[in-house]
Each structure stands twice: as C-alpha cells, then as structure tokens.
mmCIF file of C-alpha atoms and ligand atoms in Angstrom:
data_model
loop_
_atom_site.group_PDB
_atom_site.id
_atom_site.type_symbol
_atom_site.label_atom_id
_atom_site.label_comp_id
_atom_site.label_asym_id
_atom_site.label_seq_id
_atom_site.Cartn_x
_atom_site.Cartn_y
_atom_site.Cartn_z
ATOM 1 C CA UNK U 767 84.851 -203.521 -26.955
ATOM 2 C CA UNK U 768 82.217 -205.290 -24.864
ATOM 3 C CA UNK U 769 81.852 -204.046 -21.294
ATOM 4 C CA UNK U 770 81.317 -207.009 -18.985
ATOM 5 C CA UNK U 771 80.691 -205.485 -15.553
ATOM 6 C CA UNK U 772 78.312 -202.637 -16.153
ATOM 7 C CA UNK U 773 77.517 -200.000 -13.567
ATOM 8 C CA UNK U 774 74.219 -198.094 -13.520
ATOM 9 C CA UNK U 775 73.340 -194.894 -11.700
ATOM 10 C CA UNK U 776 69.600 -194.748 -10.962
ATOM 11 C CA UNK U 777 68.007 -191.731 -9.292
ATOM 12 C CA UNK U 778 64.932 -192.150 -7.109
ATOM 13 C CA UNK U 779 65.632 -195.822 -6.502
ATOM 14 C CA UNK U 780 63.995 -195.924 -3.062
ATOM 15 C CA UNK U 781 60.521 -196.849 -4.266
ATOM 16 C CA UNK U 782 58.110 -197.133 -7.171
ATOM 17 C CA UNK U 783 59.465 -197.336 -10.703
ATOM 18 C CA UNK U 784 63.054 -196.578 -9.625
ATOM 19 C CA UNK U 785 63.101 -199.475 -7.175
ATOM 20 C CA UNK U 786 61.827 -201.831 -9.888
ATOM 21 C CA UNK U 787 64.518 -200.571 -12.293
ATOM 22 C CA UNK U 788 67.211 -201.243 -9.657
ATOM 23 C CA UNK U 789 65.856 -204.779 -9.191
ATOM 24 C CA UNK U 790 65.750 -205.702 -12.877
ATOM 25 C CA UNK U 791 69.273 -204.305 -13.355
ATOM 26 C CA UNK U 792 70.618 -206.243 -10.345
ATOM 27 C CA UNK U 793 68.825 -209.416 -11.486
ATOM 28 C CA UNK U 794 70.674 -209.061 -14.788
ATOM 29 C CA UNK U 795 74.122 -208.629 -13.254
ATOM 30 C CA UNK U 796 74.380 -204.844 -13.462
ATOM 31 C CA UNK U 797 75.909 -203.121 -10.436
ATOM 32 C CA UNK U 798 73.509 -200.441 -9.270
ATOM 33 C CA UNK U 799 74.335 -197.134 -7.635
ATOM 34 C CA UNK U 800 71.100 -195.801 -6.187
ATOM 35 C CA UNK U 801 71.829 -192.773 -4.008
ATOM 36 C CA UNK U 802 69.206 -191.862 -1.445
ATOM 37 C CA UNK U 803 67.387 -188.542 -1.627
ATOM 38 C CA UNK U 804 69.730 -187.127 1.039
ATOM 39 C CA UNK U 805 72.878 -188.324 -0.797
ATOM 40 C CA UNK U 806 71.686 -186.796 -4.075
ATOM 41 C CA UNK U 807 69.084 -184.062 -3.707
ATOM 42 C CA UNK U 808 67.946 -182.942 -7.129
ATOM 43 C CA UNK U 809 66.695 -179.602 -5.809
ATOM 44 C CA UNK U 810 70.300 -178.658 -5.033
ATOM 45 C CA UNK U 811 72.914 -178.053 -7.726
ATOM 46 C CA UNK U 812 75.591 -178.323 -5.031
ATOM 47 C CA UNK U 813 74.313 -181.720 -3.900
ATOM 48 C CA UNK U 814 74.417 -183.003 -7.496
ATOM 49 C CA UNK U 815 77.941 -181.669 -8.049
ATOM 50 C CA UNK U 816 79.176 -183.049 -4.699
ATOM 51 C CA UNK U 817 77.682 -186.479 -5.369
ATOM 52 C CA UNK U 818 79.230 -186.773 -8.824
ATOM 53 C CA UNK U 819 82.619 -185.501 -7.683
ATOM 54 C CA UNK U 820 82.631 -188.073 -4.869
ATOM 55 C CA UNK U 821 81.544 -190.861 -7.227
ATOM 56 C CA UNK U 822 84.648 -192.931 -7.597
ATOM 57 C CA UNK U 823 83.277 -195.187 -10.269
ATOM 58 C CA UNK U 824 82.590 -195.517 -13.944
ATOM 59 C CA UNK U 825 78.970 -195.127 -15.016
ATOM 60 C CA UNK U 826 77.844 -197.016 -18.112
ATOM 61 C CA UNK U 827 74.105 -196.559 -17.638
ATOM 62 C CA UNK U 828 72.240 -193.541 -16.299
ATOM 63 C CA UNK U 829 68.541 -193.623 -15.481
ATOM 64 C CA UNK U 830 67.099 -190.246 -14.535
ATOM 65 C CA UNK U 831 64.015 -191.569 -12.785
ATOM 66 C CA UNK U 832 63.356 -189.426 -9.697
ATOM 67 C CA UNK U 833 60.431 -187.093 -10.164
ATOM 68 C CA UNK U 834 57.616 -185.258 -8.444
ATOM 69 C CA UNK U 835 54.137 -184.298 -9.605
ATOM 70 C CA UNK U 836 52.392 -181.756 -7.360
ATOM 71 C CA UNK U 837 49.060 -180.945 -9.009
ATOM 72 C CA UNK U 838 47.950 -177.350 -9.577
ATOM 73 C CA UNK U 839 45.617 -175.782 -12.084
ATOM 74 C CA UNK U 840 46.775 -172.650 -13.903
ATOM 75 C CA UNK U 841 45.630 -169.731 -11.769
ATOM 76 C CA UNK U 842 46.783 -171.377 -8.557
ATOM 77 C CA UNK U 843 50.338 -172.431 -9.400
ATOM 78 C CA UNK U 844 52.745 -171.912 -6.506
ATOM 79 C CA UNK U 845 55.808 -170.843 -8.400
ATOM 80 C CA UNK U 846 58.317 -171.801 -5.733
ATOM 81 C CA UNK U 847 56.943 -175.354 -5.896
ATOM 82 C CA UNK U 848 56.877 -175.232 -9.689
ATOM 83 C CA UNK U 849 60.531 -174.167 -9.838
ATOM 84 C CA UNK U 850 61.425 -177.015 -7.492
ATOM 85 C CA UNK U 851 59.504 -179.423 -9.726
ATOM 86 C CA UNK U 852 61.507 -178.160 -12.706
ATOM 87 C CA UNK U 853 64.755 -178.656 -10.767
ATOM 88 C CA UNK U 854 63.887 -182.252 -9.876
ATOM 89 C CA UNK U 855 62.278 -183.313 -13.157
ATOM 90 C CA UNK U 856 64.408 -181.393 -15.644
ATOM 91 C CA UNK U 857 67.435 -179.408 -14.426
ATOM 92 C CA UNK U 858 68.707 -182.208 -12.174
ATOM 93 C CA UNK U 859 68.682 -184.837 -14.953
ATOM 94 C CA UNK U 860 70.166 -182.310 -17.398
ATOM 95 C CA UNK U 861 73.013 -181.457 -15.006
ATOM 96 C CA UNK U 862 73.771 -185.106 -14.186
ATOM 97 C CA UNK U 863 73.886 -185.907 -17.907
ATOM 98 C CA UNK U 864 76.140 -182.926 -18.528
ATOM 99 C CA UNK U 865 78.541 -183.878 -15.735
ATOM 100 C CA UNK U 866 78.727 -187.551 -16.757
ATOM 101 C CA UNK U 867 79.047 -186.898 -20.477
ATOM 102 C CA UNK U 868 82.845 -186.527 -20.573
ATOM 103 C CA UNK U 869 83.346 -189.905 -18.825
ATOM 104 C CA UNK U 870 80.818 -191.645 -21.053
ATOM 105 C CA UNK U 871 82.345 -190.210 -24.214
ATOM 106 C CA UNK U 872 85.818 -191.278 -23.087
ATOM 107 C CA UNK U 873 84.696 -194.845 -22.432
ATOM 108 C CA UNK U 874 82.877 -194.775 -25.807
ATOM 109 C CA UNK U 875 79.822 -196.382 -24.274
ATOM 110 C CA UNK U 876 76.662 -195.238 -22.591
ATOM 111 C CA UNK U 877 72.976 -195.863 -22.239
ATOM 112 C CA UNK U 878 70.795 -193.100 -20.803
ATOM 113 C CA UNK U 879 67.071 -193.344 -20.097
ATOM 114 C CA UNK U 880 65.064 -190.396 -18.838
ATOM 115 C CA UNK U 881 61.747 -191.237 -17.219
ATOM 116 C CA UNK U 882 59.215 -188.920 -18.768
ATOM 117 C CA UNK U 883 55.423 -189.194 -18.630
ATOM 118 C CA UNK U 884 52.374 -189.587 -20.797
ATOM 119 C CA UNK U 885 51.531 -186.025 -19.736
ATOM 120 C CA UNK U 886 54.436 -184.841 -21.886
ATOM 121 C CA UNK U 887 52.449 -185.790 -24.979
ATOM 122 C CA UNK U 888 48.778 -185.525 -23.919
ATOM 123 C CA UNK U 889 47.107 -183.400 -21.273
ATOM 124 C CA UNK U 890 44.883 -183.361 -18.200
ATOM 125 C CA UNK U 891 43.921 -180.540 -15.799
ATOM 126 C CA UNK U 892 46.416 -179.773 -13.053
ATOM 127 C CA UNK U 893 49.471 -181.100 -14.892
ATOM 128 C CA UNK U 894 50.756 -177.980 -16.704
ATOM 129 C CA UNK U 895 54.114 -177.552 -14.969
ATOM 130 C CA UNK U 896 54.690 -181.304 -14.653
ATOM 131 C CA UNK U 897 53.857 -181.753 -18.350
ATOM 132 C CA UNK U 898 56.215 -178.919 -19.285
ATOM 133 C CA UNK U 899 59.046 -180.464 -17.255
ATOM 134 C CA UNK U 900 58.537 -183.832 -18.962
ATOM 135 C CA UNK U 901 58.247 -182.284 -22.438
ATOM 136 C CA UNK U 902 61.538 -180.531 -21.688
ATOM 137 C CA UNK U 903 63.183 -183.836 -20.833
ATOM 138 C CA UNK U 904 61.871 -185.390 -24.087
ATOM 139 C CA UNK U 905 63.458 -182.550 -26.005
ATOM 140 C CA UNK U 906 66.716 -182.767 -24.035
ATOM 141 C CA UNK U 907 66.716 -186.515 -24.784
ATOM 142 C CA UNK U 908 66.636 -185.854 -28.524
ATOM 143 C CA UNK U 909 69.428 -183.276 -28.333
ATOM 144 C CA UNK U 910 71.598 -185.556 -26.212
ATOM 145 C CA UNK U 911 70.998 -188.443 -28.621
ATOM 146 C CA UNK U 912 72.205 -186.295 -31.524
ATOM 147 C CA UNK U 913 75.317 -185.073 -29.691
ATOM 148 C CA UNK U 914 76.232 -188.426 -28.117
ATOM 149 C CA UNK U 915 75.427 -190.738 -31.057
ATOM 150 C CA UNK U 916 78.998 -190.687 -32.413
ATOM 151 C CA UNK U 917 80.263 -191.871 -28.998
ATOM 152 C CA UNK U 918 78.114 -195.024 -28.864
ATOM 153 C CA UNK U 919 75.864 -193.424 -26.247
ATOM 154 C CA UNK U 920 72.155 -194.035 -26.820
ATOM 155 C CA UNK U 921 69.660 -191.751 -25.098
ATOM 156 C CA UNK U 922 65.933 -192.385 -24.828
ATOM 157 C CA UNK U 923 62.947 -191.335 -22.768
ATOM 158 C CA UNK U 924 60.265 -193.669 -21.444
ATOM 159 C CA UNK U 925 56.860 -192.081 -20.941
ATOM 160 C CA UNK U 926 54.702 -194.223 -18.669
ATOM 161 C CA UNK U 927 50.960 -193.841 -18.377
ATOM 162 C CA UNK U 928 49.381 -194.748 -15.039
ATOM 163 C CA UNK U 929 51.686 -196.882 -12.909
ATOM 164 C CA UNK U 930 50.741 -198.541 -9.649
ATOM 165 C CA UNK U 931 52.954 -196.437 -7.335
ATOM 166 C CA UNK U 932 52.594 -194.114 -4.347
ATOM 167 C CA UNK U 933 52.684 -191.114 -6.689
ATOM 168 C CA UNK U 934 49.612 -192.359 -8.575
ATOM 169 C CA UNK U 935 47.775 -193.126 -5.310
ATOM 170 C CA UNK U 936 48.608 -189.667 -3.990
ATOM 171 C CA UNK U 937 47.194 -187.914 -7.054
ATOM 172 C CA UNK U 938 44.136 -190.121 -7.644
ATOM 173 C CA UNK U 939 41.482 -191.434 -5.245
ATOM 174 C CA UNK U 940 40.620 -195.193 -5.287
ATOM 175 C CA UNK U 941 37.422 -194.350 -7.228
ATOM 176 C CA UNK U 942 39.371 -192.299 -9.736
ATOM 177 C CA UNK U 943 41.824 -195.169 -10.173
ATOM 178 C CA UNK U 944 38.979 -197.603 -10.922
ATOM 179 C CA UNK U 945 37.561 -195.229 -13.513
ATOM 180 C CA UNK U 946 41.032 -194.690 -15.042
ATOM 181 C CA UNK U 947 41.483 -198.465 -15.342
ATOM 182 C CA UNK U 948 38.210 -198.842 -17.213
ATOM 183 C CA UNK U 949 39.431 -196.276 -19.784
ATOM 184 C CA UNK U 950 42.728 -198.049 -20.479
ATOM 185 C CA UNK U 951 42.539 -200.612 -23.299
ATOM 186 C CA UNK U 952 44.409 -203.244 -21.241
ATOM 187 C CA UNK U 953 42.137 -202.450 -18.208
ATOM 188 C CA UNK U 954 44.875 -202.140 -15.611
ATOM 189 C CA UNK U 955 47.596 -199.835 -14.317
ATOM 190 C CA UNK U 956 51.163 -200.758 -15.184
ATOM 191 C CA UNK U 957 53.168 -202.468 -12.471
ATOM 192 C CA UNK U 958 56.536 -200.739 -11.906
ATOM 193 C CA UNK U 959 58.293 -203.908 -13.135
ATOM 194 C CA UNK U 960 56.588 -203.563 -16.535
ATOM 195 C CA UNK U 961 58.162 -200.132 -17.002
ATOM 196 C CA UNK U 962 61.472 -201.393 -15.610
ATOM 197 C CA UNK U 963 61.692 -204.163 -18.246
ATOM 198 C CA UNK U 964 61.405 -201.585 -21.027
ATOM 199 C CA UNK U 965 64.076 -199.427 -19.400
ATOM 200 C CA UNK U 966 66.299 -202.500 -19.090
ATOM 201 C CA UNK U 967 65.889 -203.318 -22.788
ATOM 202 C CA UNK U 968 66.827 -199.767 -23.788
ATOM 203 C CA UNK U 969 69.907 -199.916 -21.530
ATOM 204 C CA UNK U 970 71.001 -203.374 -22.627
ATOM 205 C CA UNK U 971 73.221 -204.306 -25.545
ATOM 206 C CA UNK U 972 70.094 -205.705 -27.237
ATOM 207 C CA UNK U 973 69.358 -202.060 -27.941
ATOM 208 C CA UNK U 974 71.890 -200.969 -30.515
ATOM 209 C CA UNK U 975 69.809 -198.674 -32.732
ATOM 210 C CA UNK U 976 67.000 -196.995 -30.754
ATOM 211 C CA UNK U 977 68.008 -193.491 -29.731
ATOM 212 C CA UNK U 978 66.421 -190.079 -29.271
ATOM 213 C CA UNK U 979 62.946 -191.562 -28.819
ATOM 214 C CA UNK U 980 60.200 -191.009 -26.283
ATOM 215 C CA UNK U 981 58.608 -194.409 -25.886
ATOM 216 C CA UNK U 982 55.093 -194.319 -24.496
ATOM 217 C CA UNK U 983 54.174 -197.251 -22.225
ATOM 218 C CA UNK U 984 50.573 -196.668 -21.217
ATOM 219 C CA UNK U 985 48.543 -199.797 -21.991
ATOM 220 C CA UNK U 986 47.046 -197.904 -24.930
ATOM 221 C CA UNK U 987 45.606 -195.093 -22.765
ATOM 222 C CA UNK U 988 46.661 -192.353 -25.182
ATOM 223 C CA UNK U 989 45.357 -194.003 -28.355
ATOM 224 C CA UNK U 990 41.648 -194.177 -27.501
HETATM 225 N N1 NAP X 2255 53.603 -193.347 -11.098
HETATM 226 C C1 NAP X 2255 53.198 -193.032 -12.300
HETATM 227 O O1 NAP X 2255 52.061 -193.343 -12.679
HETATM 228 C C2 NAP X 2255 54.095 -192.316 -13.258
HETATM 229 C C3 NAP X 2255 53.610 -192.078 -14.536
HETATM 230 C C4 NAP X 2255 54.424 -191.416 -15.444
HETATM 231 C C5 NAP X 2255 55.678 -191.009 -15.082
HETATM 232 N N2 NAP X 2255 56.126 -191.237 -13.830
HETATM 233 C C6 NAP X 2255 57.481 -190.789 -13.512
HETATM 234 O O2 NAP X 2255 58.235 -191.899 -13.069
HETATM 235 C C7 NAP X 2255 59.230 -191.482 -12.138
HETATM 236 C C8 NAP X 2255 59.111 -192.283 -10.861
HETATM 237 O O3 NAP X 2255 57.786 -192.136 -10.377
HETATM 238 P P1 NAP X 2255 57.198 -193.031 -9.191
HETATM 239 O O4 NAP X 2255 55.753 -193.140 -9.432
HETATM 240 O O5 NAP X 2255 58.030 -194.264 -9.029
HETATM 241 O O6 NAP X 2255 57.408 -192.009 -8.000
HETATM 242 P P2 NAP X 2255 57.561 -192.227 -6.415
HETATM 243 O O7 NAP X 2255 57.092 -193.591 -6.054
HETATM 244 O O8 NAP X 2255 56.933 -191.030 -5.794
HETATM 245 O O9 NAP X 2255 59.154 -192.156 -6.240
HETATM 246 C C9 NAP X 2255 59.834 -190.961 -6.551
HETATM 247 C C10 NAP X 2255 61.311 -191.128 -6.279
HETATM 248 O O10 NAP X 2255 61.949 -189.861 -6.536
HETATM 249 C C11 NAP X 2255 62.735 -189.521 -5.388
HETATM 250 N N3 NAP X 2255 62.827 -188.073 -5.227
HETATM 251 C C12 NAP X 2255 61.819 -187.183 -5.029
HETATM 252 N N4 NAP X 2255 62.312 -185.947 -4.865
HETATM 253 C C13 NAP X 2255 63.662 -186.047 -4.963
HETATM 254 C C14 NAP X 2255 64.740 -185.120 -4.874
HETATM 255 N N5 NAP X 2255 64.538 -183.824 -4.619
HETATM 256 N N6 NAP X 2255 65.993 -185.579 -5.018
HETATM 257 C C15 NAP X 2255 66.238 -186.886 -5.251
HETATM 258 N N7 NAP X 2255 65.265 -187.813 -5.329
HETATM 259 C C16 NAP X 2255 63.994 -187.403 -5.193
HETATM 260 C C17 NAP X 2255 62.006 -190.160 -4.226
HETATM 261 O O11 NAP X 2255 62.885 -190.288 -3.110
HETATM 262 P P3 NAP X 2255 62.285 -190.189 -1.595
HETATM 263 O O12 NAP X 2255 61.176 -191.188 -1.536
HETATM 264 O O13 NAP X 2255 63.424 -190.499 -0.728
HETATM 265 O O14 NAP X 2255 61.789 -188.785 -1.474
HETATM 266 C C18 NAP X 2255 61.612 -191.506 -4.834
HETATM 267 O O15 NAP X 2255 62.696 -192.405 -4.789
HETATM 268 C C19 NAP X 2255 59.011 -189.980 -11.945
HETATM 269 O O16 NAP X 2255 59.894 -189.261 -12.778
HETATM 270 C C20 NAP X 2255 57.570 -189.767 -12.390
HETATM 271 O O17 NAP X 2255 57.341 -188.462 -12.840
HETATM 272 C C21 NAP X 2255 55.358 -191.882 -12.897
#
C-alpha cells in the first residue's frame, strides 16, 4: 500500500544539516515534525518519553540528526560531558527508534536515517568520545535494519565529512577550514543541502533496497 501523505520526525531541525533536511522534505510534500530542543531534549529520557507520548501523529520517516561534538583529547575527557554526548548522539536516537518501532511495524512502513559522521570510520585527535558515539549509531543502524527488514522499514546511517555548519566553524578555525578544503578531493566543504538530498533519497520510495548501511558523504576526504 502506497502512503501518500508522509510524515517525518526530524531531530535538531533548527539549524545546519537538520534544517536542510526539513526543507528538502517539505519541498517534496512531506509533512515535517521538527521539535525544538526544549520540546525534545535528548539529554533527558523523560523529555523523549513525554514528547513521543504527546505525539498524536503517525511517523513514517525518522531522521535522528541532532548531535554535539565537544572536542577533548584522551587524558582530559570530562566524563559528565562525554556521558551527555552519548545521550544526545546515541541513547536518544536509540530510545526514539525503540519507542516508534511498534507504530512503524504496525503500519508496515518506515524509513529511518541516523546522522553519523566520518569520524565513526576514520580518526582525528580530540574525537574519541564523539567517534565512539557515532560508531555505536552505525552498529545500532545495522541491528535495526536486520530486525525491521521484514516490516518494510529500511534503516541507514549517513556519515558526512566536513559540512559547512556552525558545528564545523566552532571546532575549526578559518585557517584550519582552508587547509581542510585543500585536502578534500572535491576542494570544498559539503553544503547542508548536499547531505539533505542523500537523506531524502534514502527516505523516499526510490530507495527500496538499501538498508543497514553507513553511507559516507565526504567529497572523497577519507579515500586519500
Ligand atoms: N557539521 C559537520 O561537519 C558534521 C559532520 C559529520 C556529522 N555531523 C552530524 O550531523 C548532525 C547535525 O550537525 P550540524 O553540523 O547540523 O550541527 P548544528 O548546526 O550544531 O545543529 C545541531 C542540532 O542539534 C540540536 N541539539 C543539540 N543538542 C540537543 C539536545 N540535547 N536535544 C535536542 N536537540 C539538540 C541543536 O538544537 P539547538 O540549536 O536548539 O541547541 C541543533 O538543531 C549531528 O549529528 C552531527 O554530529 C555534522
């Protein structure tokens, strides 16, 4: 059965990649639910449960996009911050997926994309806890794809390289960004819309067979 009026839940839709995902979905006729940070705070299990209980709507598409990346080298990790990072980047998405799974299975349709990172597959100083959180989401993606496959629910992760967002500007100086660009085969950062188009494809009915994958979108950064 084809679902005509699809509804997508996108976390972290206020800016950056999430905002671009909301736009491409809306442009393609998908109704978007993009709760603000205060409506759905991923550091709080209670906030997640309250939001989903109050959600009086079907959800056909889930994009776990919200994320944080506080840098710290091993030896100076602040574990309270690291636990919070894990809550936002891994436990929050895992709990949302868990709580929505019964509805998605019942409607026999779902598309889930988890926004991972290139640092889940390659490394750089200062990214250990972030990388671990994103590697965890890649693994969760595979497990969810296996369990949900029989219910016509496809689950993938998208692992962007450097994207032109506030997060990248916060973690890299303008000089560092110039030097990063020169090391990327396509010689530029990704625009958020370029990541959003890939997410849209994976969530559209044009994707009927890709599941359980972590798709790297990094302009070739990780292959040189
Ligand atoms: N930028 C990159 O180069 C890059 C590369 C690879 C992967 N990624 C991943 O892509 C995703 C989006 O990154 P971005 O660059 O677009 O980041 P961003 O511009 O910093 O936006 C992050 C979003 O997450 C939300 N958020 C943060 N903490 C939250 C919390 N506790 N509860 C709910 N929402 C929260 C923010 O809401 P508020 O603004 O209201 O706090 C914001 O909407 C993240 O998962 C990130 O790890 C980014």
